[in-house]
């Protein structure tokens, strides 16, 4: 597993960490999102959720020792099974234990899950928010989403798709699109995250445009959890 730091662009300080799990197979590394597409909903998927939460709690304690403020810990995959009682129980149990302070757990959810019309899913999201869990909509701008629907669900954070981040400072047409996405986030009072920043010029652009958080190799490359712990110290 690797982790990708989230950096506050105004101060260049690490403010959060995204867990990037993968599993070795005969065909190479299998990312978590693909694994959840293969596995049916049920016990196997819930075991992955619990493993991710355990990892977040374990490393959260290590990282927190070297950080001046609580770090947001973003976990993928979970959203695919949020409407299952076992998943909700696992998340609330993790929040009661050490290493996961209220307000630090963040769930990375795709558009299909977030905009699900199923009452069970909407109820699950409401329960998690009461418990202090934040919701991040990933790949914002890469799919079609009506602003009216977005305003109805209002995630806590929007992660801009890499298509509108990497190399954007060198292309005026993409600058306009990136500004529009940031403006949507600001209008709805949602934290914007630029994912995939690969150069200093891109980092400076998103800082000037008021994007709060950035991720990418130009800011802090993905690394092993233990290496991040050493860096924060």
PDB file of C-alpha atoms in Angstrom:
ATOM      1  CA  UNK A   1       0.000   0.000   0.000  1.00  0.00           C
ATOM      2  CA  UNK A   2       1.065   3.544  -0.705  1.00  0.00           C
ATOM      3  CA  UNK A   3      -0.181   6.857   0.636  1.00  0.00           C
ATOM      4  CA  UNK A   4      -0.537  10.221  -1.114  1.00  0.00           C
ATOM      5  CA  UNK A   5      -0.275  13.363   1.025  1.00  0.00           C
ATOM      6  CA  UNK A   6      -2.711  16.236   0.650  1.00  0.00           C
ATOM      7  CA  UNK A   7      -1.023  19.630   0.878  1.00  0.00           C
ATOM      8  CA  UNK A   8      -2.607  22.929   1.866  1.00  0.00           C
ATOM      9  CA  UNK A   9      -1.501  25.189  -0.978  1.00  0.00           C
ATOM     10  CA  UNK A  10      -1.490  28.444   1.011  1.00  0.00           C
ATOM     11  CA  UNK A  11       0.987  27.133   3.596  1.00  0.00           C
ATOM     12  CA  UNK A  12       2.577  24.135   1.810  1.00  0.00           C
ATOM     13  CA  UNK A  13       1.777  22.008   4.871  1.00  0.00           C
ATOM     14  CA  UNK A  14       0.546  18.414   4.741  1.00  0.00           C
ATOM     15  CA  UNK A  15      -3.062  18.464   5.915  1.00  0.00           C
ATOM     16  CA  UNK A  16      -4.254  14.988   4.997  1.00  0.00           C
ATOM     17  CA  UNK A  17      -3.332  11.589   3.613  1.00  0.00           C
ATOM     18  CA  UNK A  18      -5.063   9.370   1.054  1.00  0.00           C
ATOM     19  CA  UNK A  19      -4.628   5.625   1.364  1.00  0.00           C
ATOM     20  CA  UNK A  20      -3.882   3.968  -2.001  1.00  0.00           C
ATOM     21  CA  UNK A  21      -4.238   0.209  -1.486  1.00  0.00           C
ATOM     22  CA  UNK A  22      -3.461  -2.424  -4.124  1.00  0.00           C
ATOM     23  CA  UNK A  23      -3.016  -6.174  -4.203  1.00  0.00           C
ATOM     24  CA  UNK A  24      -0.462  -8.256  -6.109  1.00  0.00           C
ATOM     25  CA  UNK A  25      -1.840 -10.641  -8.721  1.00  0.00           C
ATOM     26  CA  UNK A  26      -0.356 -12.664 -11.563  1.00  0.00           C
ATOM     27  CA  UNK A  27      -1.355  -9.824 -13.896  1.00  0.00           C
ATOM     28  CA  UNK A  28       0.211  -7.071 -11.801  1.00  0.00           C
ATOM     29  CA  UNK A  29      -1.144  -4.782  -9.103  1.00  0.00           C
ATOM     30  CA  UNK A  30      -4.900  -4.713  -8.633  1.00  0.00           C
ATOM     31  CA  UNK A  31      -6.175  -1.342  -7.350  1.00  0.00           C
ATOM     32  CA  UNK A  32      -8.873  -1.224  -4.712  1.00  0.00           C
ATOM     33  CA  UNK A  33     -11.507   0.246  -7.022  1.00  0.00           C
ATOM     34  CA  UNK A  34     -11.077  -2.611  -9.489  1.00  0.00           C
ATOM     35  CA  UNK A  35     -11.150  -5.193  -6.703  1.00  0.00           C
ATOM     36  CA  UNK A  36     -14.505  -3.936  -5.500  1.00  0.00           C
ATOM     37  CA  UNK A  37     -15.874  -4.212  -9.026  1.00  0.00           C
ATOM     38  CA  UNK A  38     -14.890  -7.884  -9.044  1.00  0.00           C
ATOM     39  CA  UNK A  39     -16.022  -8.799  -5.545  1.00  0.00           C
ATOM     40  CA  UNK A  40     -19.756  -9.048  -4.919  1.00  0.00           C
ATOM     41  CA  UNK A  41     -21.253  -7.010  -2.102  1.00  0.00           C
ATOM     42  CA  UNK A  42     -21.027  -8.957   1.122  1.00  0.00           C
ATOM     43  CA  UNK A  43     -18.522 -10.243   3.714  1.00  0.00           C
ATOM     44  CA  UNK A  44     -15.447 -10.178   1.435  1.00  0.00           C
ATOM     45  CA  UNK A  45     -15.922  -6.512   0.588  1.00  0.00           C
ATOM     46  CA  UNK A  46     -16.608  -5.649   4.210  1.00  0.00           C
ATOM     47  CA  UNK A  47     -13.335  -7.326   5.233  1.00  0.00           C
ATOM     48  CA  UNK A  48     -11.525  -4.944   2.878  1.00  0.00           C
ATOM     49  CA  UNK A  49     -13.321  -2.019   4.468  1.00  0.00           C
ATOM     50  CA  UNK A  50     -12.288  -3.134   7.944  1.00  0.00           C
ATOM     51  CA  UNK A  51      -8.696  -3.638   6.796  1.00  0.00           C
ATOM     52  CA  UNK A  52      -8.592  -0.112   5.359  1.00  0.00           C
ATOM     53  CA  UNK A  53      -9.983   1.327   8.571  1.00  0.00           C
ATOM     54  CA  UNK A  54      -7.435  -0.616  10.629  1.00  0.00           C
ATOM     55  CA  UNK A  55      -4.640   0.731   8.434  1.00  0.00           C
ATOM     56  CA  UNK A  56      -5.946   4.287   8.765  1.00  0.00           C
ATOM     57  CA  UNK A  57      -6.099   4.000  12.551  1.00  0.00           C
ATOM     58  CA  UNK A  58      -2.669   2.392  12.846  1.00  0.00           C
ATOM     59  CA  UNK A  59      -0.845   4.842  10.623  1.00  0.00           C
ATOM     60  CA  UNK A  60      -2.923   7.760  11.813  1.00  0.00           C
ATOM     61  CA  UNK A  61      -1.398   7.371  15.263  1.00  0.00           C
ATOM     62  CA  UNK A  62       2.116   7.341  13.777  1.00  0.00           C
ATOM     63  CA  UNK A  63       1.536  10.312  11.506  1.00  0.00           C
ATOM     64  CA  UNK A  64      -0.191  12.367  14.172  1.00  0.00           C
ATOM     65  CA  UNK A  65       2.881  12.225  16.387  1.00  0.00           C
ATOM     66  CA  UNK A  66       4.799  14.330  13.868  1.00  0.00           C
ATOM     67  CA  UNK A  67       2.032  16.702  12.746  1.00  0.00           C
ATOM     68  CA  UNK A  68       1.035  20.017  14.280  1.00  0.00           C
ATOM     69  CA  UNK A  69      -2.647  19.518  13.420  1.00  0.00           C
ATOM     70  CA  UNK A  70      -5.006  16.554  12.958  1.00  0.00           C
ATOM     71  CA  UNK A  71      -4.571  14.899   9.564  1.00  0.00           C
ATOM     72  CA  UNK A  72      -7.547  14.010   7.401  1.00  0.00           C
ATOM     73  CA  UNK A  73      -7.363  10.331   6.440  1.00  0.00           C
ATOM     74  CA  UNK A  74      -9.099   9.588   3.137  1.00  0.00           C
ATOM     75  CA  UNK A  75     -10.155   6.030   2.375  1.00  0.00           C
ATOM     76  CA  UNK A  76     -11.364   4.738  -1.013  1.00  0.00           C
ATOM     77  CA  UNK A  77     -13.623   1.795  -1.745  1.00  0.00           C
ATOM     78  CA  UNK A  78     -15.902   2.227   1.264  1.00  0.00           C
ATOM     79  CA  UNK A  79     -18.560   4.068  -0.685  1.00  0.00           C
ATOM     80  CA  UNK A  80     -19.363   1.000  -2.766  1.00  0.00           C
ATOM     81  CA  UNK A  81     -20.912  -0.706   0.248  1.00  0.00           C
ATOM     82  CA  UNK A  82     -22.080   2.154   2.445  1.00  0.00           C
ATOM     83  CA  UNK A  83     -25.665   0.975   2.486  1.00  0.00           C
ATOM     84  CA  UNK A  84     -24.670  -2.298   4.167  1.00  0.00           C
ATOM     85  CA  UNK A  85     -25.082  -2.420   7.936  1.00  0.00           C
ATOM     86  CA  UNK A  86     -21.712  -4.116   8.422  1.00  0.00           C
ATOM     87  CA  UNK A  87     -19.883  -1.256   6.718  1.00  0.00           C
ATOM     88  CA  UNK A  88     -21.539   1.410   8.840  1.00  0.00           C
ATOM     89  CA  UNK A  89     -20.791  -0.584  11.983  1.00  0.00           C
ATOM     90  CA  UNK A  90     -17.120  -0.926  11.014  1.00  0.00           C
ATOM     91  CA  UNK A  91     -16.772   2.816  10.443  1.00  0.00           C
ATOM     92  CA  UNK A  92     -18.478   3.838  13.681  1.00  0.00           C
ATOM     93  CA  UNK A  93     -16.381   1.300  15.612  1.00  0.00           C
ATOM     94  CA  UNK A  94     -13.199   2.768  14.131  1.00  0.00           C
ATOM     95  CA  UNK A  95     -14.241   6.265  15.189  1.00  0.00           C
ATOM     96  CA  UNK A  96     -14.586   5.085  18.787  1.00  0.00           C
ATOM     97  CA  UNK A  97     -11.063   3.668  18.874  1.00  0.00           C
ATOM     98  CA  UNK A  98      -7.696   5.438  19.220  1.00  0.00           C
ATOM     99  CA  UNK A  99      -6.030   7.012  16.196  1.00  0.00           C
ATOM    100  CA  UNK A 100      -9.159   8.278  14.434  1.00  0.00           C
ATOM    101  CA  UNK A 101     -10.290  11.559  15.946  1.00  0.00           C
ATOM    102  CA  UNK A 102     -13.706  12.936  15.068  1.00  0.00           C
ATOM    103  CA  UNK A 103     -13.574  14.914  11.840  1.00  0.00           C
ATOM    104  CA  UNK A 104     -10.452  13.203  10.479  1.00  0.00           C
ATOM    105  CA  UNK A 105     -11.997  10.282   8.551  1.00  0.00           C
ATOM    106  CA  UNK A 106     -12.896  11.063   4.944  1.00  0.00           C
ATOM    107  CA  UNK A 107     -14.568   8.759   2.416  1.00  0.00           C
ATOM    108  CA  UNK A 108     -13.675   8.983  -1.278  1.00  0.00           C
ATOM    109  CA  UNK A 109     -16.883   8.348  -3.209  1.00  0.00           C
ATOM    110  CA  UNK A 110     -17.569   8.401  -6.920  1.00  0.00           C
ATOM    111  CA  UNK A 111     -20.452  10.200  -8.584  1.00  0.00           C
ATOM    112  CA  UNK A 112     -22.577   7.096  -9.077  1.00  0.00           C
ATOM    113  CA  UNK A 113     -22.569   6.288  -5.375  1.00  0.00           C
ATOM    114  CA  UNK A 114     -22.980   9.851  -4.138  1.00  0.00           C
ATOM    115  CA  UNK A 115     -25.954  10.551  -6.382  1.00  0.00           C
ATOM    116  CA  UNK A 116     -27.641   7.237  -5.696  1.00  0.00           C
ATOM    117  CA  UNK A 117     -31.369   7.681  -5.238  1.00  0.00           C
ATOM    118  CA  UNK A 118     -31.593   4.696  -2.923  1.00  0.00           C
ATOM    119  CA  UNK A 119     -32.987   5.745   0.466  1.00  0.00           C
ATOM    120  CA  UNK A 120     -30.592   3.356   2.235  1.00  0.00           C
ATOM    121  CA  UNK A 121     -27.573   5.081   0.699  1.00  0.00           C
ATOM    122  CA  UNK A 122     -28.785   8.560   1.539  1.00  0.00           C
ATOM    123  CA  UNK A 123     -29.561   7.446   5.090  1.00  0.00           C
ATOM    124  CA  UNK A 124     -26.061   5.976   5.422  1.00  0.00           C
ATOM    125  CA  UNK A 125     -24.444   9.223   4.278  1.00  0.00           C
ATOM    126  CA  UNK A 126     -26.524  11.192   6.777  1.00  0.00           C
ATOM    127  CA  UNK A 127     -25.526   8.818   9.591  1.00  0.00           C
ATOM    128  CA  UNK A 128     -21.841   9.121   8.755  1.00  0.00           C
ATOM    129  CA  UNK A 129     -21.962  12.907   8.654  1.00  0.00           C
ATOM    130  CA  UNK A 130     -23.538  12.996  12.111  1.00  0.00           C
ATOM    131  CA  UNK A 131     -20.636  10.812  13.266  1.00  0.00           C
ATOM    132  CA  UNK A 132     -18.150  13.372  11.929  1.00  0.00           C
ATOM    133  CA  UNK A 133     -17.140  11.660   8.677  1.00  0.00           C
ATOM    134  CA  UNK A 134     -16.553  13.878   5.636  1.00  0.00           C
ATOM    135  CA  UNK A 135     -17.413  12.961   2.059  1.00  0.00           C
ATOM    136  CA  UNK A 136     -15.211  13.679  -0.974  1.00  0.00           C
ATOM    137  CA  UNK A 137     -16.572  13.449  -4.514  1.00  0.00           C
ATOM    138  CA  UNK A 138     -13.691  12.170  -6.667  1.00  0.00           C
ATOM    139  CA  UNK A 139     -12.906  12.902 -10.340  1.00  0.00           C
ATOM    140  CA  UNK A 140     -15.055  16.033 -10.369  1.00  0.00           C
ATOM    141  CA  UNK A 141     -15.395  17.363 -13.905  1.00  0.00           C
ATOM    142  CA  UNK A 142     -14.635  14.033 -15.537  1.00  0.00           C
ATOM    143  CA  UNK A 143     -18.257  12.929 -15.606  1.00  0.00           C
ATOM    144  CA  UNK A 144     -21.594  14.590 -16.254  1.00  0.00           C
ATOM    145  CA  UNK A 145     -23.247  15.916 -13.129  1.00  0.00           C
ATOM    146  CA  UNK A 146     -26.109  18.405 -12.919  1.00  0.00           C
ATOM    147  CA  UNK A 147     -25.376  21.332 -10.622  1.00  0.00           C
ATOM    148  CA  UNK A 148     -28.873  21.014  -9.173  1.00  0.00           C
ATOM    149  CA  UNK A 149     -28.133  17.419  -8.107  1.00  0.00           C
ATOM    150  CA  UNK A 150     -24.748  18.423  -6.746  1.00  0.00           C
ATOM    151  CA  UNK A 151     -26.377  21.165  -4.695  1.00  0.00           C
ATOM    152  CA  UNK A 152     -28.819  18.632  -3.251  1.00  0.00           C
ATOM    153  CA  UNK A 153     -26.160  16.258  -1.910  1.00  0.00           C
ATOM    154  CA  UNK A 154     -23.336  18.790  -1.278  1.00  0.00           C
ATOM    155  CA  UNK A 155     -20.195  16.744  -0.536  1.00  0.00           C
ATOM    156  CA  UNK A 156     -17.676  18.263   1.850  1.00  0.00           C
ATOM    157  CA  UNK A 157     -14.887  18.213  -0.727  1.00  0.00           C
ATOM    158  CA  UNK A 158     -14.550  18.050  -4.509  1.00  0.00           C
ATOM    159  CA  UNK A 159     -11.467  16.418  -5.996  1.00  0.00           C
ATOM    160  CA  UNK A 160     -10.838  17.861  -9.459  1.00  0.00           C
ATOM    161  CA  UNK A 161     -10.162  15.277 -12.156  1.00  0.00           C
ATOM    162  CA  UNK A 162      -6.524  15.112 -13.253  1.00  0.00           C
ATOM    163  CA  UNK A 163      -7.577  16.063 -16.789  1.00  0.00           C
ATOM    164  CA  UNK A 164      -8.154  19.589 -15.463  1.00  0.00           C
ATOM    165  CA  UNK A 165      -5.066  19.727 -13.252  1.00  0.00           C
ATOM    166  CA  UNK A 166      -1.918  18.208 -14.749  1.00  0.00           C
ATOM    167  CA  UNK A 167      -0.208  20.697 -17.090  1.00  0.00           C
ATOM    168  CA  UNK A 168      -3.139  23.101 -16.965  1.00  0.00           C
ATOM    169  CA  UNK A 169      -0.988  26.217 -16.479  1.00  0.00           C
ATOM    170  CA  UNK A 170       0.410  25.833 -19.999  1.00  0.00           C
ATOM    171  CA  UNK A 171      -2.953  25.569 -21.788  1.00  0.00           C
ATOM    172  CA  UNK A 172      -5.311  28.604 -21.736  1.00  0.00           C
ATOM    173  CA  UNK A 173      -8.352  26.524 -22.729  1.00  0.00           C
ATOM    174  CA  UNK A 174      -7.905  24.187 -19.771  1.00  0.00           C
ATOM    175  CA  UNK A 175      -7.254  27.127 -17.449  1.00  0.00           C
ATOM    176  CA  UNK A 176     -10.785  28.352 -18.152  1.00  0.00           C
ATOM    177  CA  UNK A 177     -12.250  24.940 -17.320  1.00  0.00           C
ATOM    178  CA  UNK A 178     -10.205  24.591 -14.136  1.00  0.00           C
ATOM    179  CA  UNK A 179     -11.320  28.044 -12.983  1.00  0.00           C
ATOM    180  CA  UNK A 180     -14.938  27.107 -13.622  1.00  0.00           C
ATOM    181  CA  UNK A 181     -14.668  23.939 -11.504  1.00  0.00           C
ATOM    182  CA  UNK A 182     -13.016  25.825  -8.655  1.00  0.00           C
ATOM    183  CA  UNK A 183     -15.723  28.492  -8.875  1.00  0.00           C
ATOM    184  CA  UNK A 184     -18.433  25.829  -8.529  1.00  0.00           C
ATOM    185  CA  UNK A 185     -16.774  24.522  -5.368  1.00  0.00           C
ATOM    186  CA  UNK A 186     -16.407  28.018  -3.922  1.00  0.00           C
ATOM    187  CA  UNK A 187     -20.021  28.912  -4.722  1.00  0.00           C
ATOM    188  CA  UNK A 188     -21.273  25.826  -2.872  1.00  0.00           C
ATOM    189  CA  UNK A 189     -18.762  26.381  -0.024  1.00  0.00           C
ATOM    190  CA  UNK A 190     -17.042  23.055  -0.746  1.00  0.00           C
ATOM    191  CA  UNK A 191     -13.310  22.481  -0.322  1.00  0.00           C
ATOM    192  CA  UNK A 192     -11.585  22.039  -3.699  1.00  0.00           C
ATOM    193  CA  UNK A 193      -8.705  19.589  -4.177  1.00  0.00           C
ATOM    194  CA  UNK A 194      -6.487  19.670  -7.278  1.00  0.00           C
ATOM    195  CA  UNK A 195      -5.431  16.071  -7.895  1.00  0.00           C
ATOM    196  CA  UNK A 196      -2.351  15.324  -9.980  1.00  0.00           C
ATOM    197  CA  UNK A 197      -0.240  18.484  -9.627  1.00  0.00           C
ATOM    198  CA  UNK A 198       2.993  17.677 -11.452  1.00  0.00           C
ATOM    199  CA  UNK A 199       4.821  21.020 -11.680  1.00  0.00           C
ATOM    200  CA  UNK A 200       5.511  24.135  -9.649  1.00  0.00           C
ATOM    201  CA  UNK A 201       3.668  26.260 -12.200  1.00  0.00           C
ATOM    202  CA  UNK A 202       0.514  24.174 -11.812  1.00  0.00           C
ATOM    203  CA  UNK A 203       0.789  24.366  -8.018  1.00  0.00           C
ATOM    204  CA  UNK A 204       1.145  28.153  -8.203  1.00  0.00           C
ATOM    205  CA  UNK A 205      -1.839  28.430 -10.550  1.00  0.00           C
ATOM    206  CA  UNK A 206      -4.195  26.559  -8.233  1.00  0.00           C
ATOM    207  CA  UNK A 207      -2.896  28.498  -5.233  1.00  0.00           C
ATOM    208  CA  UNK A 208      -3.649  31.805  -7.000  1.00  0.00           C
ATOM    209  CA  UNK A 209      -7.091  30.596  -8.022  1.00  0.00           C
ATOM    210  CA  UNK A 210      -8.053  29.856  -4.418  1.00  0.00           C
ATOM    211  CA  UNK A 211      -7.981  26.053  -4.567  1.00  0.00           C
ATOM    212  CA  UNK A 212      -7.373  25.044  -0.969  1.00  0.00           C
ATOM    213  CA  UNK A 213      -5.653  21.663  -1.305  1.00  0.00           C
ATOM    214  CA  UNK A 214      -3.392  19.985  -3.841  1.00  0.00           C
ATOM    215  CA  UNK A 215      -2.099  16.475  -4.427  1.00  0.00           C
ATOM    216  CA  UNK A 216       0.648  15.310  -6.738  1.00  0.00           C
ATOM    217  CA  UNK A 217       4.312  14.533  -7.189  1.00  0.00           C
ATOM    218  CA  UNK A 218       5.280  18.214  -7.369  1.00  0.00           C
ATOM    219  CA  UNK A 219       3.972  18.711  -3.820  1.00  0.00           C
ATOM    220  CA  UNK A 220       4.529  15.372  -2.068  1.00  0.00           C
ATOM    221  CA  UNK A 221       4.942  12.108  -4.022  1.00  0.00           C
ATOM    222  CA  UNK A 222       3.155   8.916  -3.105  1.00  0.00           C
ATOM    223  CA  UNK A 223       5.209   6.793  -0.738  1.00  0.00           C
ATOM    224  CA  UNK A 224       5.099   3.923   1.716  1.00  0.00           C
ATOM    225  CA  UNK A 225       3.276   4.714   4.989  1.00  0.00           C
ATOM    226  CA  UNK A 226       6.434   4.273   7.033  1.00  0.00           C
ATOM    227  CA  UNK A 227       8.295   6.781   4.841  1.00  0.00           C
ATOM    228  CA  UNK A 228       5.596   9.380   5.416  1.00  0.00           C
ATOM    229  CA  UNK A 229       5.866   8.854   9.157  1.00  0.00           C
ATOM    230  CA  UNK A 230       9.589   9.578   8.970  1.00  0.00           C
ATOM    231  CA  UNK A 231       8.990  12.656   6.811  1.00  0.00           C
ATOM    232  CA  UNK A 232       6.461  14.143   9.237  1.00  0.00           C
ATOM    233  CA  UNK A 233       8.938  13.752  12.062  1.00  0.00           C
TER     234      UNK A 233
END
